[in-house]
Coordinates of C-alpha atoms in Angstrom, one line a residue:
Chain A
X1 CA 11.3 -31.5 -10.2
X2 CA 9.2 -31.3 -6.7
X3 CA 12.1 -30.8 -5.0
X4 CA 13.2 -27.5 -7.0
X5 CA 10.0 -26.0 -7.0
X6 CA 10.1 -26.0 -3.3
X7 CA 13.4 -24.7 -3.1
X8 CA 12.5 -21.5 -5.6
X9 CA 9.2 -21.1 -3.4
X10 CA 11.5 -21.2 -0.4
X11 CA 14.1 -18.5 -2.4
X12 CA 11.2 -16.4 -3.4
X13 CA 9.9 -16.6 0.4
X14 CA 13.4 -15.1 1.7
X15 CA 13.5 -13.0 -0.9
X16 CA 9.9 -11.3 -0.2
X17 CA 10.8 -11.0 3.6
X18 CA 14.0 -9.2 2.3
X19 CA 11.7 -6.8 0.3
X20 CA 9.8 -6.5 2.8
X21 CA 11.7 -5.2 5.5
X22 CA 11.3 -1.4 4.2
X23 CA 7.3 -2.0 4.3
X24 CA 8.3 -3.1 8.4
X25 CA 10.0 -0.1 9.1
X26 CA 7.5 2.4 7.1
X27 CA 4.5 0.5 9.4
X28 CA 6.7 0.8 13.0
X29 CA 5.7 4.8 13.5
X30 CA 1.8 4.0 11.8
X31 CA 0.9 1.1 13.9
X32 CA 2.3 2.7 17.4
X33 CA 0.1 6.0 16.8
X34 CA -3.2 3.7 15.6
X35 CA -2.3 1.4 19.1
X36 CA -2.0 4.9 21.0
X37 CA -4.9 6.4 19.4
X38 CA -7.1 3.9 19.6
X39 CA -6.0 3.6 23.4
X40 CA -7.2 7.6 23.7
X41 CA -10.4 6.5 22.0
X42 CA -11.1 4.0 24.3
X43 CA -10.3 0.5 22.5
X44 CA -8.8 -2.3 25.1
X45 CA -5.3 -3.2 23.9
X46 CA -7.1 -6.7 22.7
X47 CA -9.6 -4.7 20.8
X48 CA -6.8 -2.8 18.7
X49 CA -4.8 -5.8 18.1
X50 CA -7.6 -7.6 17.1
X51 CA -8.4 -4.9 14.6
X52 CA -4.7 -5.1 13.1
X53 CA -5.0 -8.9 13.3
X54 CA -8.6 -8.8 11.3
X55 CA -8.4 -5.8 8.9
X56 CA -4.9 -5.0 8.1
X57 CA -5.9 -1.7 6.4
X58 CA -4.3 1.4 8.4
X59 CA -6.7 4.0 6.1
X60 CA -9.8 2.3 7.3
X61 CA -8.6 1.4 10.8
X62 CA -7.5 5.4 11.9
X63 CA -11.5 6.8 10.0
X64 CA -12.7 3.8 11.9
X65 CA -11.2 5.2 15.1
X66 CA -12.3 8.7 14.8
X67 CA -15.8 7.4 13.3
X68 CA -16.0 5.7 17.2
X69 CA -14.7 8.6 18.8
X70 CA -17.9 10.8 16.7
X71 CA -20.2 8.0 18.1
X72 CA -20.9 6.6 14.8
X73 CA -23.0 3.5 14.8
X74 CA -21.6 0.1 13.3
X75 CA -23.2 0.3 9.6
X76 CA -21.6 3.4 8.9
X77 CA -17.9 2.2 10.7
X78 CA -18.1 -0.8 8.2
X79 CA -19.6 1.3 5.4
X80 CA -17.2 3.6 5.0
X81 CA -14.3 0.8 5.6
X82 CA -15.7 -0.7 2.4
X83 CA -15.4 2.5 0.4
X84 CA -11.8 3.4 1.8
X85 CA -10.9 -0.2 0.7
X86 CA -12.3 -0.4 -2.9
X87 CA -9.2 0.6 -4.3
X88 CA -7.8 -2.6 -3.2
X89 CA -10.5 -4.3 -6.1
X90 CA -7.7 -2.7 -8.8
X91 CA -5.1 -3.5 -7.1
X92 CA -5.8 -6.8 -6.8
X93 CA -6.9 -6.9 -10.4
X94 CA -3.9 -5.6 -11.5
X95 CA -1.8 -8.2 -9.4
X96 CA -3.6 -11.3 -11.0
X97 CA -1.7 -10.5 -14.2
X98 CA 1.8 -10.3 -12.3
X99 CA 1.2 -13.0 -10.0
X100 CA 2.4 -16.7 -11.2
X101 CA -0.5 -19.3 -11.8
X102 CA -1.6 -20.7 -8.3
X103 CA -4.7 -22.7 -6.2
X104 CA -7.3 -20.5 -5.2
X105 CA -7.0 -21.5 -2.0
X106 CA -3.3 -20.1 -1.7
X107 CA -4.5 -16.8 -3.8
X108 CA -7.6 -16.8 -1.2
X109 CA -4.9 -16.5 1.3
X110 CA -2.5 -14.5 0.1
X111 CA -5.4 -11.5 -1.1
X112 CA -5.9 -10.5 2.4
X113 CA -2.2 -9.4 2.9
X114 CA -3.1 -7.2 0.0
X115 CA -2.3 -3.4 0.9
X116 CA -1.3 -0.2 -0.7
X117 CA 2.5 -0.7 0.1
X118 CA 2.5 -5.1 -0.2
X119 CA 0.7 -4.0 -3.4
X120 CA 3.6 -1.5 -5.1
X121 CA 6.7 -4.0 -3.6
X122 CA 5.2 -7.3 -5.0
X123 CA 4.3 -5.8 -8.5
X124 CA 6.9 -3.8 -9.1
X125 CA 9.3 -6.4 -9.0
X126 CA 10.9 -7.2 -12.2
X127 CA 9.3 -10.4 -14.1
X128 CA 6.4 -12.8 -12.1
X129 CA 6.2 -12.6 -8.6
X130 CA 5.7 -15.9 -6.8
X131 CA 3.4 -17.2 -4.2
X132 CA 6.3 -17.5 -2.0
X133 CA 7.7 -13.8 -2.9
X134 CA 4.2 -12.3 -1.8
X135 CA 3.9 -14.6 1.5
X136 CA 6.9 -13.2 2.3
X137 CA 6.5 -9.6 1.8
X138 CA 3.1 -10.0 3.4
X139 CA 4.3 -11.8 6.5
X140 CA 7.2 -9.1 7.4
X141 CA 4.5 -6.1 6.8
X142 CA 1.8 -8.1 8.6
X143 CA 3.8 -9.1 11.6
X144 CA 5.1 -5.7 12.0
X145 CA 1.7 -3.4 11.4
X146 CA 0.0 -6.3 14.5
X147 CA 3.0 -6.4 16.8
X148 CA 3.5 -2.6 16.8
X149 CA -0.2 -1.7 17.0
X150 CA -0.1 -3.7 20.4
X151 CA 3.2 -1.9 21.8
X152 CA 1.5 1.3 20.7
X153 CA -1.3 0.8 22.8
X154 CA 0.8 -0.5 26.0
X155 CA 3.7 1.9 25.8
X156 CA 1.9 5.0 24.2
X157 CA 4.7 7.4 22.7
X158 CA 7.9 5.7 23.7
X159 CA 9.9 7.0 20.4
X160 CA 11.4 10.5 21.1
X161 CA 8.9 12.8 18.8
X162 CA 11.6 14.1 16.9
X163 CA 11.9 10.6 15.5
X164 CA 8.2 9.6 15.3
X165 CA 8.2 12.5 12.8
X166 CA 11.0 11.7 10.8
X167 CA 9.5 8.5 10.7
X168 CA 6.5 9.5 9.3
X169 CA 8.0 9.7 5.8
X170 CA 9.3 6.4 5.9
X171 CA 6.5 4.4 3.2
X172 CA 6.6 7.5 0.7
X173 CA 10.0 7.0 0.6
X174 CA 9.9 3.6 0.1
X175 CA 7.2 4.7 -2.7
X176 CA 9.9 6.9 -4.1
X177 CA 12.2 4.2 -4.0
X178 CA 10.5 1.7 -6.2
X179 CA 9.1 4.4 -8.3
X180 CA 12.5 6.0 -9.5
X181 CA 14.3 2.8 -10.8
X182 CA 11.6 2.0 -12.9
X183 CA 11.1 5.5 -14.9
X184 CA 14.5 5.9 -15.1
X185 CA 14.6 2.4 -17.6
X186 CA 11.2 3.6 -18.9
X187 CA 9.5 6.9 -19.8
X188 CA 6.0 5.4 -19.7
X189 CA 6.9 5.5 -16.0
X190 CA 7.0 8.8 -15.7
X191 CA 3.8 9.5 -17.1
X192 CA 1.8 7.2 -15.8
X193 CA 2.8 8.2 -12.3
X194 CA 3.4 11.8 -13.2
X195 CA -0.6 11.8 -14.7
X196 CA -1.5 9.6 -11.5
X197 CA 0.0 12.2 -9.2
X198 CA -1.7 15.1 -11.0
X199 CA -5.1 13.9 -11.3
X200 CA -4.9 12.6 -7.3
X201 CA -3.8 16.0 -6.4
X202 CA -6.8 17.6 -8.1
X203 CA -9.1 15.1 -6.4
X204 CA -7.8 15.8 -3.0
X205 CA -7.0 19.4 -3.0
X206 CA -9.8 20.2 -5.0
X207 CA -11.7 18.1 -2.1
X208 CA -13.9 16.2 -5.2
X209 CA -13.0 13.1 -3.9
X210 CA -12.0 11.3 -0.4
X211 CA -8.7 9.4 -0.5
X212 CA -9.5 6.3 -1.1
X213 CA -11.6 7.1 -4.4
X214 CA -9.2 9.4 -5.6
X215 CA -6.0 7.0 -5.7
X216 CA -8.5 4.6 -7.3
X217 CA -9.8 6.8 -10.3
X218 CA -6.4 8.8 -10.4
X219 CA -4.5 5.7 -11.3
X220 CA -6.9 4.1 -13.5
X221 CA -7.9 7.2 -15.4
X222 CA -4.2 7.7 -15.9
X223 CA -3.3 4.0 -17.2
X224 CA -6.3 4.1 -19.3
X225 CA -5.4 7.3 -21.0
X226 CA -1.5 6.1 -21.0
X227 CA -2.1 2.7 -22.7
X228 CA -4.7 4.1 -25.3
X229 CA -2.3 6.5 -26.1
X230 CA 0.4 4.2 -26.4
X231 CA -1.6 2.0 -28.5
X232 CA -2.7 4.6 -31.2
X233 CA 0.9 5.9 -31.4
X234 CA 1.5 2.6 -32.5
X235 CA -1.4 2.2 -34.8
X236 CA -2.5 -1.0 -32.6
X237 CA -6.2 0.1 -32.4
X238 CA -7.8 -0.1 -29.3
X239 CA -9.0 -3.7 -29.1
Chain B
X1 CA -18.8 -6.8 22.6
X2 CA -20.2 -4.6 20.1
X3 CA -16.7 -3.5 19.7
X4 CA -16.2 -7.1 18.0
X5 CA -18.7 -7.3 15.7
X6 CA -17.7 -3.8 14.2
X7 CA -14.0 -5.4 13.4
X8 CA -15.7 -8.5 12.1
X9 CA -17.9 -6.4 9.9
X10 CA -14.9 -4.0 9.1
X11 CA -12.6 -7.2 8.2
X12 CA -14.8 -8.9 6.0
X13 CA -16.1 -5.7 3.9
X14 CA -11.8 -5.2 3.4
X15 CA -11.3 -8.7 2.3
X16 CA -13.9 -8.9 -0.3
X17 CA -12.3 -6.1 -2.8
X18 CA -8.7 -8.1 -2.1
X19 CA -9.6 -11.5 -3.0
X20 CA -12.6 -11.1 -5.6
X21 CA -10.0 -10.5 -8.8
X22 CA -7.3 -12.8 -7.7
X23 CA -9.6 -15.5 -7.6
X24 CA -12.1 -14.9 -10.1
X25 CA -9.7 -13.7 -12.8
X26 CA -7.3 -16.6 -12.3
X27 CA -6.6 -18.4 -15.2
X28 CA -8.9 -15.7 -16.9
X29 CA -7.1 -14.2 -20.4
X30 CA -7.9 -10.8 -20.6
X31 CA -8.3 -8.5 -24.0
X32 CA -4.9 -7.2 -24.6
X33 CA -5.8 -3.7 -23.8
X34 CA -7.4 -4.7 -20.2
X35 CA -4.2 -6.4 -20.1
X36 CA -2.0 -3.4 -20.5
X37 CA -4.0 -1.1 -18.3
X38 CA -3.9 -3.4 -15.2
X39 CA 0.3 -4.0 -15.9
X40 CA 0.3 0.1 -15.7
X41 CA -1.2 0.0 -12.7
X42 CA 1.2 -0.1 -10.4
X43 CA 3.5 3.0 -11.9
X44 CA 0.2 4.9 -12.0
X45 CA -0.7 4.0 -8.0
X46 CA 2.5 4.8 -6.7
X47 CA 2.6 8.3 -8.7
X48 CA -0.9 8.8 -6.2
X49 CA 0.5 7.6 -3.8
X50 CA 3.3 9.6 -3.4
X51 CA 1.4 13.2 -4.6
X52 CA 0.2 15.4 -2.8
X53 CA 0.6 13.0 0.4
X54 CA 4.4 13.5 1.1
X55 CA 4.0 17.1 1.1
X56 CA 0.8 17.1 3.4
X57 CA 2.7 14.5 6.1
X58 CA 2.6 17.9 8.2
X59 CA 0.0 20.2 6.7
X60 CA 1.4 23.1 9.0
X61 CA 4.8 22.8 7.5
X62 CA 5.3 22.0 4.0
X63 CA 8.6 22.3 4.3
X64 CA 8.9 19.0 6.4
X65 CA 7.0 16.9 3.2
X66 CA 9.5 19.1 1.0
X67 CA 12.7 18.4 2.4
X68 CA 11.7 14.4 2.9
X69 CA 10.5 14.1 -0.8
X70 CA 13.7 15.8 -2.4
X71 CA 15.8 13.9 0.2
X72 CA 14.2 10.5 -1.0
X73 CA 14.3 11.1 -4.9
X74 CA 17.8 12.2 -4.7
X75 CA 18.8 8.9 -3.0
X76 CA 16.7 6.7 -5.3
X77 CA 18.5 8.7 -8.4
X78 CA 21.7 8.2 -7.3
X79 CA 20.9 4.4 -7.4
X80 CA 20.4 3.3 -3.2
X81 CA 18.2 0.7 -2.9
X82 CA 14.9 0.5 -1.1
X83 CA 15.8 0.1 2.1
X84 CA 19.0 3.2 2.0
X85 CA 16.1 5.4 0.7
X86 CA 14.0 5.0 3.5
X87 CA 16.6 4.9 6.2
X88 CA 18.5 8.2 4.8
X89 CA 15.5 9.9 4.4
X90 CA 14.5 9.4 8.0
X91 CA 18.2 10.5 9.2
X92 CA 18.0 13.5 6.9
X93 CA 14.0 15.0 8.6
X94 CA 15.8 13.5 12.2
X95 CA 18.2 16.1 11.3
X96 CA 16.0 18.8 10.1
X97 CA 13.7 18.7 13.0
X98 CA 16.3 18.7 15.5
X99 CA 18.0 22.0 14.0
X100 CA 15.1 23.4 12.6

C-alpha cells in the first residue's frame, strides 16, 4: 500500500516535468531579457538570480526593474509586487479544490511554485492533480525561469532577435493549447474564457485597471456570472 | 545590500497570496456554489490570459500577435498537443519575421 503510493507520486512527478517542459521553453526568451535587463539596470548577476531564486514572479520582477531604474524607494518596489501578485490569492484558491488532500507542510511548499502558467498546466489537467504532478511542473518551470535569468545576465542577447521574437509567443501558445481541448469537450469553456477575455480587454484597453487586477476581476467576474447562470438554468438556486 | 532586502521584501509579499488558500482552505468544504466558481477558474484565467496580450506581444505590429494567435489555435484545433503548439507556433513567427 506504501509502496504504490510512492510509485504513483513518483508517476505523477515524471508526468508534471513532462507537462512542464512547454512552461520551460515559454520561460527561456522571458528569463534571458529580465537577466539582460536587469544587467542594463544595474543588478549584479547574483542580485538577478537571487530575485528569480526568491520571487519567481516575472510580472513583478520586470515593474520591479523599471521601478529601480525610476529610483523608486523599497516600500513602493515591494508594494506594488504585492498588488501585481494578488491574483495568485484566486488562483491558489481555485487550486485547493483540484489539488489531492495533502500536509500543509508539502502544500506550504508547493504554493510558492504557484504562477500564472504552473497555475493553468496543473489545473487543467483532467481529474485531481497530485502533489507529485505539481512538484514536477513547478520544478521544470522553476529551474528554467532561475537558470536562464542568470545566462541572460552573463551572455546578454545571445539568441539571434529574429528568434527572441518568435519566441516571445511561446506561453500564449501554450495558453492556447490547453485552452482549445477543453472547449472543444465543453461549451462552458468557451464562455467562461470567451467572458474572461472580453472583460480583461476592457480593463486593459480601457486602461481601468493595471494587469494584474484586471486578470483577477476578469476571471472571477466571469466564473461568477457563468456559474450563476448555469445554476438558474438549471433551477439549482444560488445556494 | 539594500538591493537584498528589496527581494526579501518582494519574495515574501508574493508568497503570502500563494500559500494563504492552499493552506487555510485545506480540508475546508466549501458551499457548492463557491465550489463551482473556483473549478471555473482556470477556463476563465486562461481566456485573460490569452486576450488582448497575444495581440499586444508587439504593440507596433499587430500583425505579429495576429499571425501567432491564429497560428496557435489552428494547431490546438487540429488536435497537437501542448508542446507541437508552442514549437509550431514559434517556427511559423521565425518564418514571418524573417520574410516579412
Amino acid at each position: 500500500m506504501q509502496m504504490s503510493a510512492v510509485a504513483e507520486s513518483k508517476a505523477g512527478f515524471k508526468e508534471g516535468l513532462r507537462a512542464g517542459i512547454s512552461i520551460a521553453v515559454g520561460y527561456l526568451p522571458v528569463a534571458l531579457t529580465f537577466g539582460l535587463l536587469a544587467k542594463t539596470t544595474g543588478l549584479t548577476v547574483i542580485e538577478a538570480v537571487l530575485m528569480s531564486v526568491l520571487v519567481f514572479a516575472g510580472a513583478a520582477q520586470y515593474i520591479s526593474l523599471s521601478l529601480i531604474a525610476g529610483g523608486a524607494g523599497a516600500a513602493i518596489i515591494i508594494f506594488n509586487t504585492f498588488i501585481v501578485n494578488i491574483r495568485h490569492f484566486l488562483m491558489s484558491a481555485s487550486l485547493n479544490e483540484k489539488m489531492e488532500p495533502e500536509t500543509r507542510m508539502k502544500k506550504a511548499v508547493y504554493a510558492f511554485g504557484l504562477t500564472d502558467e504552473t497555475f493553468t498546466v496543473i489545473a487543467t489537467k483532467e481529474g485531481k492533480s497530485t502533489t507529485g504532478f505539481a512538484f514536477g511542473v513547478m520544478l521544470i518551470a522553476y529551474g528554467s525561469w532561475v537558470i536562464n535569468t542568470g545566462i541572460g545576465h552573463l551572455i546578454g542577447a545571445s539568441l539571434p532577435s529574429f528568434l527572441q521574437q518568435a519566441m516571445s509567443i511561446a506561453l500564449y501558445a501554450m495558453f492556447i493549447g490547453l485552452l482549445v481541448p477543453s472547449a472543444k469537450k465543453d461549451l462552458k469553456v468557451v464562455y467562461l474564457a470567451g467572458l474572461a477575455a472580453a472583460l480583461n480587454s476592457l480593463f486593459v484597453l480601457t486602461g481601468l485597471l493595471n494587469t494584474g487586477w484586471a486578470i483577477a476581476a476578469a476571471s472571477l467576474l466571469s466564473a461568477v456570472v457563468v456559474e450563476a447562470a448555469g445554476r438558474l438554468r438549471k433551477g439549482a438556486g444560488l445556494l | 545590500m539594500s538591493m537584498i532586502w528589496i527581494i526579501v521584501g518582494m519574495a515574501i509579499v508574493t508568497y503570502i497570496p500563494r500559500v494563504l488558500p492552499l493552506t487555510v482552505l485545506e480540508g475546508k468544504e466549501l458551499p457548492p456554489f463557491l465550489q463551482g466558481v473556483l473549478k471555473n477558474i482556470p477556463y476563465a484565467v486562461l481566456g485573460a490570459l490569452i486576450f488582448p496580450g497575444i495581440l499586444l506581444i508587439q504593440p507596433e505590429n499587430i500583425l505579429f500577435g495576429v499571425i501567432g494567435a491564429a497560428a496557435a489555435f489552428i494547431l490546438a484545433a487540429i488536435g497537437a498537443d501542448v508542446m507541437l503548439v508552442v514549437l509550431g507556433s514559434i517556427v511559423v513567427l521565425s518564418v514571418y519575421m524573417l520574410i516579412g
